[in-house]
mmCIF file of C-alpha atoms in Angstrom:
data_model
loop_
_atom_site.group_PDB
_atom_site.id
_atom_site.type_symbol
_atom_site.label_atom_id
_atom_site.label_comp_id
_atom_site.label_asym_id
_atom_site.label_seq_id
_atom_site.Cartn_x
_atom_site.Cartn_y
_atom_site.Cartn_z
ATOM 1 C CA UNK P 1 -35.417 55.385 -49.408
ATOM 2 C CA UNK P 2 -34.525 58.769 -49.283
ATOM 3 C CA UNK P 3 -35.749 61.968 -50.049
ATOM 4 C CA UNK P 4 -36.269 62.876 -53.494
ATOM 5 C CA UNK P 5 -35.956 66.295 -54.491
ATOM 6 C CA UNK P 6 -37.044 67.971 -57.954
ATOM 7 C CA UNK P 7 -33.304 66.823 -59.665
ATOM 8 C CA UNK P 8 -34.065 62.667 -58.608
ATOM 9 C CA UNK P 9 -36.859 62.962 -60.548
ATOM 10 C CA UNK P 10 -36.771 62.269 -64.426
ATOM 11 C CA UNK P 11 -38.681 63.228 -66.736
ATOM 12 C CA UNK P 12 -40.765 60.247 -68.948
ATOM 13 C CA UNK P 13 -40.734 58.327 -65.118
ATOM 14 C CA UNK P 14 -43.516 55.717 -65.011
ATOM 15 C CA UNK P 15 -44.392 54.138 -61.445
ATOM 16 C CA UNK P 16 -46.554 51.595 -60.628
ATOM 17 C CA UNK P 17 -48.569 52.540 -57.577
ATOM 18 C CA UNK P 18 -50.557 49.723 -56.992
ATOM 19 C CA UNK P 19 -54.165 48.718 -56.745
ATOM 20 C CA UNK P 20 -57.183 49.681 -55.114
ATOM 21 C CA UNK P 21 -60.209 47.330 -54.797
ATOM 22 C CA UNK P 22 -63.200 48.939 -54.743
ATOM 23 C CA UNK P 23 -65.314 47.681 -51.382
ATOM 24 C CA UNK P 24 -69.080 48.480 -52.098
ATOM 25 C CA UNK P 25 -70.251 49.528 -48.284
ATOM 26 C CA UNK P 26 -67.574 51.500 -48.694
ATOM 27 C CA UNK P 27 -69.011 52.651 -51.865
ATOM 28 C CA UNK P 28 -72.197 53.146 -50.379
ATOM 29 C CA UNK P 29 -70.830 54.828 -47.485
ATOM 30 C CA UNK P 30 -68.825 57.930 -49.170
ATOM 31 C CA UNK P 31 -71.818 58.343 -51.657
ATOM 32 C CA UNK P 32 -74.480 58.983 -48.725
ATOM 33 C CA UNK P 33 -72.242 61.453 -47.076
ATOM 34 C CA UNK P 34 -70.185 63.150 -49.707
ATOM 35 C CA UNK P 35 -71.811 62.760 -53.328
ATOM 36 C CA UNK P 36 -75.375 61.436 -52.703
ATOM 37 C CA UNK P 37 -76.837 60.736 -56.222
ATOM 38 C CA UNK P 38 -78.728 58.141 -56.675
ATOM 39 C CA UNK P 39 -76.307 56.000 -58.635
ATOM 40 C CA UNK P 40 -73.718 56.490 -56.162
ATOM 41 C CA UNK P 41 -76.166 55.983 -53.141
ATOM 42 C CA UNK P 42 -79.042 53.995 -53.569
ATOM 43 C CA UNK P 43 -78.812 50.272 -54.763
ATOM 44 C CA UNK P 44 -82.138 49.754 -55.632
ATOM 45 C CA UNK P 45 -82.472 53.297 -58.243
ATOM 46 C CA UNK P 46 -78.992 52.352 -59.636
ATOM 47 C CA UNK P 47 -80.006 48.959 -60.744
ATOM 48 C CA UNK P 48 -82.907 50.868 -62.979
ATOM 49 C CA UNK P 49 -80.383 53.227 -64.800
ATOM 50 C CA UNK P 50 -77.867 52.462 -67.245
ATOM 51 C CA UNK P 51 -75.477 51.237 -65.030
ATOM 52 C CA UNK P 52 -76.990 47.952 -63.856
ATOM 53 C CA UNK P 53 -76.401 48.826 -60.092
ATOM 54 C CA UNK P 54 -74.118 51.541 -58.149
ATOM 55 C CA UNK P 55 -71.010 52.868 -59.479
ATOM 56 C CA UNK P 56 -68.343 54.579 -57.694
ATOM 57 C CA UNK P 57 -68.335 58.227 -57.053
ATOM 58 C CA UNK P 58 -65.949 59.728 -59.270
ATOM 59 C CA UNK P 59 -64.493 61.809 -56.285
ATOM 60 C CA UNK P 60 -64.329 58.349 -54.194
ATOM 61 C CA UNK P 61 -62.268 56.861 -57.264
ATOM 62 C CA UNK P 62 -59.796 60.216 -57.408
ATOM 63 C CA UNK P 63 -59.398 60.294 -53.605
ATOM 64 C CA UNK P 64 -58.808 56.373 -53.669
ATOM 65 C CA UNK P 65 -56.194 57.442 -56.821
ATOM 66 C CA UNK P 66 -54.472 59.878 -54.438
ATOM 67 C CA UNK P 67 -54.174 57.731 -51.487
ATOM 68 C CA UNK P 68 -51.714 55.535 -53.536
ATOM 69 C CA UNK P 69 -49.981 58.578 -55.319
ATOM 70 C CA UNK P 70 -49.383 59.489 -51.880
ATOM 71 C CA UNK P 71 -48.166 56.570 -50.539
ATOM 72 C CA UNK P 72 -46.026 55.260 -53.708
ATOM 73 C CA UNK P 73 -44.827 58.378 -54.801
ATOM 74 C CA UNK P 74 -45.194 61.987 -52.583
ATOM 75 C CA UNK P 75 -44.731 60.955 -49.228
ATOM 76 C CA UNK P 76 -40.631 60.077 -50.412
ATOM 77 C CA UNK P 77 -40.452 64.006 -51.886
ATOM 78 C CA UNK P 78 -39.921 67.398 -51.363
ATOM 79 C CA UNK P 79 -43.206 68.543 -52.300
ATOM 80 C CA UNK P 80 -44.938 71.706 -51.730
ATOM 81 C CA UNK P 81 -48.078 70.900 -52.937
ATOM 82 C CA UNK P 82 -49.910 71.392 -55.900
ATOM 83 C CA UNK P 83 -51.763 73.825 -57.988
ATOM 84 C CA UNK P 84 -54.737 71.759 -58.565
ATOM 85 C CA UNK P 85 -55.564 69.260 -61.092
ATOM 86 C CA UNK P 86 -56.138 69.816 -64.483
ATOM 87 C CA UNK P 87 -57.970 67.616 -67.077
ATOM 88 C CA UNK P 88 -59.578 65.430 -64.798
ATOM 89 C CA UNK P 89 -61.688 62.975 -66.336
ATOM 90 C CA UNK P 90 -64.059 60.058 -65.382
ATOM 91 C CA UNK P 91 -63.856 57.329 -68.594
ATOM 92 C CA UNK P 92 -65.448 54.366 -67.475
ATOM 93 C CA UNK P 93 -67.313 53.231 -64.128
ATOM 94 C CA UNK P 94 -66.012 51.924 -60.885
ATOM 95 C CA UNK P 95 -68.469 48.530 -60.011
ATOM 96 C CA UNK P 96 -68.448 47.093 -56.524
ATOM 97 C CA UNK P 97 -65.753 44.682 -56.565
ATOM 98 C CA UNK P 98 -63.752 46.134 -59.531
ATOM 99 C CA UNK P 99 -59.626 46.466 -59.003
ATOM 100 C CA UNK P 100 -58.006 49.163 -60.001
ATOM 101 C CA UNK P 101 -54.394 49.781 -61.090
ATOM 102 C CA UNK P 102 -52.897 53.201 -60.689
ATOM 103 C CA UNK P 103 -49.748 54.877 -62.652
ATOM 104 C CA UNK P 104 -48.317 58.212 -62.650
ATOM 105 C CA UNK P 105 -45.809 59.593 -65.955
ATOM 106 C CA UNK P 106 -43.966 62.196 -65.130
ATOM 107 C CA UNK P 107 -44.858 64.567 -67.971
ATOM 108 C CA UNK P 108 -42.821 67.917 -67.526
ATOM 109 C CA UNK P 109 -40.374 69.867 -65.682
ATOM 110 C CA UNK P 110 -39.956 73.873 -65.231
ATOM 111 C CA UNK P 111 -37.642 75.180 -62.986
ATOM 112 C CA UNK P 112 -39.302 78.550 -61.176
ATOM 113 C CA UNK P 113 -38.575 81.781 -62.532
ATOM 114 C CA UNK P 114 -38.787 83.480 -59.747
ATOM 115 C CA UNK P 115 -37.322 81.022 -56.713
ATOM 116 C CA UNK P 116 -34.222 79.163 -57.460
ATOM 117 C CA UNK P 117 -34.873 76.747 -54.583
ATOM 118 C CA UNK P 118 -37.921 75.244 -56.383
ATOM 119 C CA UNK P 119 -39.307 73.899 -59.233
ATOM 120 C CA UNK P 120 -41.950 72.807 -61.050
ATOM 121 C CA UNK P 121 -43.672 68.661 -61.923
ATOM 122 C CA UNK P 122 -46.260 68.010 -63.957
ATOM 123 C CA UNK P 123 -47.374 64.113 -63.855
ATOM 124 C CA UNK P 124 -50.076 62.589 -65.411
ATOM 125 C CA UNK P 125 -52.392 60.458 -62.933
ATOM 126 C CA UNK P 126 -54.048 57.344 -64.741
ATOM 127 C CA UNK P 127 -56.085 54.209 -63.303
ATOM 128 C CA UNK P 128 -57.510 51.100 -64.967
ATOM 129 C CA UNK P 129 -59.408 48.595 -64.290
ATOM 130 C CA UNK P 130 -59.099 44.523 -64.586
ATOM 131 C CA UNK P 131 -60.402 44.877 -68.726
ATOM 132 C CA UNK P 132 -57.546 47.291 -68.943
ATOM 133 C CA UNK P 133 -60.198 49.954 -69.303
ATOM 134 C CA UNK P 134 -59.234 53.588 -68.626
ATOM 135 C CA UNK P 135 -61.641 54.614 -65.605
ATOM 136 C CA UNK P 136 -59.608 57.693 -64.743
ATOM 137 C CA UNK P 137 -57.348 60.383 -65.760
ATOM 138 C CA UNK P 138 -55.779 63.647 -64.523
ATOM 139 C CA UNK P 139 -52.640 65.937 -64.520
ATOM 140 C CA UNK P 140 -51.316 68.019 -61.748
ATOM 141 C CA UNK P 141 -48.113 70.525 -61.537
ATOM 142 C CA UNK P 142 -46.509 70.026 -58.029
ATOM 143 C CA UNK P 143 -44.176 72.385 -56.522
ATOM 144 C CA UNK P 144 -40.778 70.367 -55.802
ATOM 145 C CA UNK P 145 -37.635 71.672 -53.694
ATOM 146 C CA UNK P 146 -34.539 71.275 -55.611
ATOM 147 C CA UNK P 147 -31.525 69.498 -53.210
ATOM 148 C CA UNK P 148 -30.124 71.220 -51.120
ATOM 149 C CA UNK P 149 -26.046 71.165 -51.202
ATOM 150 C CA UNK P 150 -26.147 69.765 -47.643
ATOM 151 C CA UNK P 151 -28.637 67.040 -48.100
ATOM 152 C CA UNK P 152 -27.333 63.232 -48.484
ATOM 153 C CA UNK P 153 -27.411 61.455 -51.579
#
């Protein structure tokens, strides 16, 4: 495929960017070194708490999000980056075990005011697990080069 640039991208765009299965030493492993509380980290606390056992980071579920977005949908553009997310929210746990299907809507476009080589995406990120359940949610506004005249089609 080739490069997509801010034009090859329409607005109202829904792609399907595949699944992640969550892999609980792996789980275990992110919680102990990046968010270490105690339902992320430690089986045997976890399985007292409301959860029934250790749940997902929520920053192991949005990286785990973004590895996909990458691979199914940025890594074929021109972007610059982003400016951050915005409305990120954690709905429902991530079990050991638990699938997860990831989409991204392509919510807005804005060319730049002030650079006419560039312009602006805003996509809404959303996962869900096996019940269909909501267990994440965000929206981001890339930066996107528009074509340029010599590229190929």
């Amino acid at each position: 495929m080739s490069q997509r640039y801010y034009e090859d991208i329409p607005v109202g765009e829904v792609l399907d960017l595949g699944t992640y299965t969550a892999d609980r030493t792996e789980l275990l492993r992110f919680a102990e070194r990046y968010d270490p509380q105690p339902i992320h980290a430690d089986p045997e606390v976890a399985e007292e708490t409301m959860y029934g056992g250790i749940i997902a980071s929520g920053w192991h579920t949005a990286g785990s999000c973004m590895r996909l977005l990458v691979d199914g949908f940025l890594a074929e553009t021109a972007t610059l980056g982003s400016f951050g997310l915005d409305e990120l929210r954690w709905k429902t746990p991530v079990y050991p075990g638990d699938t997860i299907r990831v989409e991204a809507q392509t919510l807005e476009k804005t060319e730049s005011s002030s650079r006419d080589d560039r312009g602006y995406i805003t996509t809404e990120v959303e996962a869900t697990n096996e019940a269909a359940d909501e267990v994440i949610y965000w929206r981001a506004t890339n930066i996107f080069l528009k074509r340029p005249t010599d590229a190929p089609r």
